[in-house]
Amino acid sequence: MHDELKKNIAALLAETGKAHHKAFQATDGADPDWPIWYAEYLQEPLGKLLQTSFSKSQIVYCLMNADLERDALARESKWHEFYAGHFMEHFAPADTPAKDKLALYHFEGCPYCTRARTAIDRLGVEVELRDIFADSNHRDDLVQAQGRATVPVLRISSPNGEERWMPESADIVRYLEATYG
Ligand SMILES: N[C@@H](CCC(=O)N[C@@H](CS)C(=O)NCC(=O)O)C(=O)O
């Protein structure tokens, strides 16, 4: 189900890219505010695919993060596939949540991490806490996966071997509530 969904999101993004290029033919596609244009185009169909309602700002934010991450980690990848993966990480429902293993990359004094840890406690979800300052291996794993050490990040390991790295405290809380609430 996840593969199919990711393919559909990638196809939608490719279509959006083409439509944007057409709209900005005069500048050969150059548009410093492209995420805003994309968000307008994507809001409805992306919401349908991911069965959620998006604000345009959420889409803009996710697109910009995907762009930064691709620059840092995967310049060779196809942009629409990489971005689709990013939207999946943040917004796709879990396949078999009960069997997923969860780990939170965090550190003690970080207020955004407290937000995630509070939700974990409130919902009673089993999550391994990986403090990036207490163990440098955790920090290294995080940087390797995300290209930066910003926390919190929730790592979701599914029984089928799929790994998702979900940054953003608000997305983590929403995901935990939707999946385990
Ligand atoms: N918008 C992010 C903000 C996360 C954030 O700024 N985390 C800080 C610690 S509280 C951090 O990791 N800063 C160091 C860095 O970005 O490398 C969220 O809500 O999760």
mmCIF file of C-alpha atoms and ligand atoms in Angstrom:
data_model
loop_
_atom_site.group_PDB
_atom_site.id
_atom_site.type_symbol
_atom_site.label_atom_id
_atom_site.label_comp_id
_atom_site.label_asym_id
_atom_site.label_seq_id
_atom_site.Cartn_x
_atom_site.Cartn_y
_atom_site.Cartn_z
ATOM 1 C CA MET A 1 0.000 0.000 0.000
ATOM 2 C CA HIS A 2 2.864 2.360 0.824
ATOM 3 C CA ASP A 3 4.675 1.741 -2.472
ATOM 4 C CA GLU A 4 1.538 2.467 -4.482
ATOM 5 C CA LEU A 5 0.828 5.632 -2.513
ATOM 6 C CA LYS A 6 4.400 6.858 -2.897
ATOM 7 C CA LYS A 7 4.231 6.251 -6.656
ATOM 8 C CA ASN A 8 1.010 8.251 -6.904
ATOM 9 C CA ILE A 9 2.478 11.135 -4.929
ATOM 10 C CA ALA A 10 5.615 11.107 -7.085
ATOM 11 C CA ALA A 11 3.440 11.184 -10.230
ATOM 12 C CA LEU A 12 1.424 14.091 -8.842
ATOM 13 C CA LEU A 13 4.626 15.983 -8.056
ATOM 14 C CA ALA A 14 6.010 15.350 -11.537
ATOM 15 C CA GLU A 15 2.756 16.658 -13.017
ATOM 16 C CA THR A 16 2.990 19.724 -10.760
ATOM 17 C CA GLY A 17 6.553 20.348 -11.895
ATOM 18 C CA LYS A 18 5.475 20.253 -15.538
ATOM 19 C CA ALA A 19 2.524 22.560 -14.941
ATOM 20 C CA HIS A 20 4.790 24.984 -13.088
ATOM 21 C CA HIS A 21 7.320 24.955 -15.897
ATOM 22 C CA LYS A 22 4.579 25.758 -18.362
ATOM 23 C CA ALA A 23 3.289 28.606 -16.204
ATOM 24 C CA PHE A 24 6.822 30.020 -15.916
ATOM 25 C CA GLN A 25 7.896 29.400 -19.505
ATOM 26 C CA ALA A 26 9.081 32.983 -19.861
ATOM 27 C CA THR A 27 11.778 32.401 -17.211
ATOM 28 C CA ASP A 28 12.442 28.774 -18.203
ATOM 29 C CA GLY A 29 10.882 27.576 -14.973
ATOM 30 C CA ALA A 30 12.801 29.935 -12.692
ATOM 31 C CA ASP A 31 10.591 31.124 -9.823
ATOM 32 C CA PRO A 32 12.012 31.891 -6.368
ATOM 33 C CA ASP A 33 8.557 31.354 -4.849
ATOM 34 C CA TRP A 34 7.983 27.998 -6.500
ATOM 35 C CA PRO A 35 6.880 26.253 -3.228
ATOM 36 C CA ILE A 36 3.958 28.672 -2.951
ATOM 37 C CA TRP A 37 2.852 27.926 -6.500
ATOM 38 C CA TYR A 38 3.273 24.185 -5.905
ATOM 39 C CA ALA A 39 1.307 24.338 -2.648
ATOM 40 C CA GLU A 40 -1.637 25.953 -4.401
ATOM 41 C CA TYR A 41 -1.601 23.244 -7.078
ATOM 42 C CA LEU A 42 -1.020 20.352 -4.656
ATOM 43 C CA GLN A 43 -3.326 21.233 -1.790
ATOM 44 C CA GLU A 44 -6.436 19.400 -2.956
ATOM 45 C CA PRO A 45 -5.057 16.319 -4.776
ATOM 46 C CA LEU A 46 -2.344 15.701 -2.188
ATOM 47 C CA GLY A 47 -4.927 15.907 0.610
ATOM 48 C CA LYS A 48 -7.026 13.313 -1.218
ATOM 49 C CA LEU A 49 -4.088 10.960 -1.682
ATOM 50 C CA LEU A 50 -2.927 11.215 1.929
ATOM 51 C CA GLN A 51 -6.435 11.444 3.356
ATOM 52 C CA THR A 52 -5.749 14.550 5.321
ATOM 53 C CA SER A 53 -6.331 18.254 4.908
ATOM 54 C CA PHE A 54 -3.264 20.349 4.318
ATOM 55 C CA SER A 55 -2.756 24.041 4.843
ATOM 56 C CA LYS A 56 -0.688 25.612 2.074
ATOM 57 C CA SER A 57 1.962 26.534 4.645
ATOM 58 C CA GLN A 58 2.382 22.887 5.632
ATOM 59 C CA ILE A 59 3.003 21.986 2.007
ATOM 60 C CA VAL A 60 5.400 24.897 1.475
ATOM 61 C CA TYR A 61 7.323 23.897 4.607
ATOM 62 C CA CYS A 62 7.515 20.244 3.618
ATOM 63 C CA LEU A 63 8.625 21.103 0.068
ATOM 64 C CA MET A 64 11.365 23.395 1.330
ATOM 65 C CA ASN A 65 12.617 20.788 3.781
ATOM 66 C CA ALA A 66 12.575 18.114 1.079
ATOM 67 C CA ASP A 67 14.569 20.438 -1.170
ATOM 68 C CA LEU A 68 17.163 21.131 1.540
ATOM 69 C CA GLU A 69 17.478 17.460 2.403
ATOM 70 C CA ARG A 70 17.847 16.399 -1.203
ATOM 71 C CA ASP A 71 20.598 18.989 -1.677
ATOM 72 C CA ALA A 72 22.389 17.660 1.390
ATOM 73 C CA LEU A 73 21.875 13.938 0.886
ATOM 74 C CA ALA A 74 20.660 12.822 -2.480
ATOM 75 C CA ARG A 75 21.430 15.184 -5.329
ATOM 76 C CA GLU A 76 21.441 12.261 -7.748
ATOM 77 C CA SER A 77 17.923 11.142 -6.854
ATOM 78 C CA LYS A 78 14.889 12.000 -8.958
ATOM 79 C CA TRP A 79 13.451 15.062 -7.253
ATOM 80 C CA HIS A 80 9.798 13.983 -7.462
ATOM 81 C CA GLU A 81 10.580 10.562 -5.964
ATOM 82 C CA PHE A 82 12.659 12.089 -3.191
ATOM 83 C CA TYR A 83 9.968 14.647 -2.346
ATOM 84 C CA ALA A 84 7.305 11.912 -2.416
ATOM 85 C CA GLY A 85 9.355 10.001 0.166
ATOM 86 C CA HIS A 86 9.461 13.128 2.269
ATOM 87 C CA PHE A 87 5.685 13.583 2.209
ATOM 88 C CA MET A 88 5.283 9.884 3.030
ATOM 89 C CA GLU A 89 7.578 10.222 6.041
ATOM 90 C CA HIS A 90 5.551 13.084 7.410
ATOM 91 C CA PHE A 91 2.005 12.286 6.488
ATOM 92 C CA ALA A 92 1.389 8.673 5.429
ATOM 93 C CA PRO A 93 -0.628 6.533 7.801
ATOM 94 C CA ALA A 94 1.230 3.611 9.369
ATOM 95 C CA ASP A 95 0.801 0.179 7.774
ATOM 96 C CA THR A 96 1.053 -1.968 10.888
ATOM 97 C CA PRO A 97 1.538 0.493 13.730
ATOM 98 C CA ALA A 98 1.300 -2.068 16.524
ATOM 99 C CA LYS A 99 4.401 -3.835 15.250
ATOM 100 C CA ASP A 100 6.487 -0.796 14.374
ATOM 101 C CA LYS A 101 9.516 -0.099 16.533
ATOM 102 C CA LEU A 102 9.869 3.524 17.492
ATOM 103 C CA ALA A 103 12.928 5.487 18.585
ATOM 104 C CA LEU A 104 13.059 9.186 19.392
ATOM 105 C CA TYR A 105 16.295 11.063 18.708
ATOM 106 C CA HIS A 106 16.317 13.901 21.216
ATOM 107 C CA PHE A 107 18.177 15.630 24.021
ATOM 108 C CA GLU A 108 17.120 16.700 27.489
ATOM 109 C CA GLY A 109 17.134 20.487 27.295
ATOM 110 C CA CYS A 110 15.369 20.765 23.948
ATOM 111 C CA PRO A 111 11.850 22.222 24.240
ATOM 112 C CA TYR A 112 10.687 20.696 20.938
ATOM 113 C CA CYS A 113 11.810 17.288 22.226
ATOM 114 C CA THR A 114 9.804 17.825 25.404
ATOM 115 C CA ARG A 115 6.767 18.332 23.223
ATOM 116 C CA ALA A 116 7.329 14.926 21.613
ATOM 117 C CA ARG A 117 8.221 13.172 24.903
ATOM 118 C CA THR A 118 5.097 14.582 26.588
ATOM 119 C CA ALA A 119 2.899 13.106 23.828
ATOM 120 C CA ILE A 120 4.700 9.769 24.153
ATOM 121 C CA ASP A 121 4.048 9.709 27.921
ATOM 122 C CA ARG A 122 0.456 10.843 27.552
ATOM 123 C CA LEU A 123 -0.339 8.187 24.944
ATOM 124 C CA GLY A 124 1.671 5.476 26.699
ATOM 125 C CA VAL A 125 3.517 4.563 23.484
ATOM 126 C CA GLU A 126 6.614 2.404 23.760
ATOM 127 C CA VAL A 127 9.462 4.479 22.323
ATOM 128 C CA GLU A 128 13.202 4.043 22.821
ATOM 129 C CA LEU A 129 14.723 7.408 23.726
ATOM 130 C CA ARG A 130 18.048 8.053 22.001
ATOM 131 C CA ASP A 131 19.828 11.060 23.453
ATOM 132 C CA ILE A 132 22.176 12.428 20.794
ATOM 133 C CA PHE A 133 24.504 13.991 23.354
ATOM 134 C CA ALA A 134 24.638 10.954 25.636
ATOM 135 C CA ASP A 135 25.634 8.652 22.774
ATOM 136 C CA SER A 136 27.466 10.015 19.732
ATOM 137 C CA ASN A 137 26.448 6.943 17.682
ATOM 138 C CA HIS A 138 22.869 8.196 17.845
ATOM 139 C CA ARG A 139 23.959 11.620 16.639
ATOM 140 C CA ASP A 140 25.981 10.052 13.811
ATOM 141 C CA ASP A 141 23.048 7.861 12.717
ATOM 142 C CA LEU A 142 20.787 10.888 12.713
ATOM 143 C CA VAL A 143 23.156 13.027 10.665
ATOM 144 C CA GLN A 144 23.666 10.205 8.207
ATOM 145 C CA ALA A 145 19.932 9.781 7.733
ATOM 146 C CA GLN A 146 18.855 13.409 7.794
ATOM 147 C CA GLY A 147 21.912 15.405 6.787
ATOM 148 C CA ARG A 148 21.660 17.426 10.032
ATOM 149 C CA ALA A 149 21.384 16.896 13.762
ATOM 150 C CA THR A 150 18.168 18.819 14.405
ATOM 151 C CA VAL A 151 15.964 17.052 16.946
ATOM 152 C CA PRO A 152 13.420 15.690 17.695
ATOM 153 C CA VAL A 153 13.248 13.002 15.016
ATOM 154 C CA LEU A 154 11.115 9.888 15.324
ATOM 155 C CA ARG A 155 12.519 6.779 13.680
ATOM 156 C CA ILE A 156 9.845 4.276 12.705
ATOM 157 C CA SER A 157 11.114 0.789 11.858
ATOM 158 C CA SER A 158 8.469 -1.439 10.307
ATOM 159 C CA PRO A 159 8.594 -5.240 10.373
ATOM 160 C CA ASN A 160 9.010 -5.277 6.557
ATOM 161 C CA GLY A 161 12.329 -3.442 6.940
ATOM 162 C CA GLU A 162 10.968 -0.045 5.944
ATOM 163 C CA GLU A 163 12.566 2.842 7.839
ATOM 164 C CA ARG A 164 10.975 6.250 8.193
ATOM 165 C CA TRP A 165 12.679 9.236 9.794
ATOM 166 C CA MET A 166 10.138 11.815 10.850
ATOM 167 C CA PRO A 167 11.423 15.253 11.938
ATOM 168 C CA GLU A 168 9.290 18.142 13.268
ATOM 169 C CA SER A 169 7.791 17.918 16.740
ATOM 170 C CA ALA A 170 4.317 18.922 15.529
ATOM 171 C CA ASP A 171 4.310 16.187 12.869
ATOM 172 C CA ILE A 172 5.568 13.629 15.402
ATOM 173 C CA VAL A 173 2.820 14.495 17.874
ATOM 174 C CA ARG A 174 0.166 14.390 15.156
ATOM 175 C CA TYR A 175 1.465 11.049 13.879
ATOM 176 C CA LEU A 176 1.525 9.500 17.361
ATOM 177 C CA GLU A 177 -1.961 10.751 18.135
ATOM 178 C CA ALA A 178 -3.372 9.522 14.821
ATOM 179 C CA THR A 179 -1.670 6.147 15.099
ATOM 180 C CA TYR A 180 -1.767 5.361 18.814
ATOM 181 C CA GLY A 181 -4.294 7.794 20.269
HETATM 182 N N1 LIG B 1 10.679 22.993 13.995
HETATM 183 C C1 LIG B 1 11.471 21.997 14.695
HETATM 184 C C2 LIG B 1 12.505 22.692 15.519
HETATM 185 C C3 LIG B 1 13.520 21.743 16.103
HETATM 186 C C4 LIG B 1 14.707 22.476 16.691
HETATM 187 O O1 LIG B 1 14.921 23.700 16.446
HETATM 188 N N2 LIG B 1 15.490 21.737 17.490
HETATM 189 C C5 LIG B 1 16.684 22.287 18.088
HETATM 190 C C6 LIG B 1 16.812 21.829 19.532
HETATM 191 S S1 LIG B 1 15.451 22.365 20.557
HETATM 192 C C7 LIG B 1 17.909 21.740 17.392
HETATM 193 O O2 LIG B 1 18.032 20.548 17.190
HETATM 194 N N3 LIG B 1 18.843 22.642 17.015
HETATM 195 C C8 LIG B 1 20.121 22.244 16.496
HETATM 196 C C9 LIG B 1 20.161 22.032 15.020
HETATM 197 O O3 LIG B 1 19.177 22.360 14.305
HETATM 198 O O4 LIG B 1 21.175 21.500 14.550
HETATM 199 C C10 LIG B 1 10.539 21.109 15.543
HETATM 200 O O5 LIG B 1 9.453 21.596 15.929
HETATM 201 O O6 LIG B 1 10.877 19.942 15.763
#
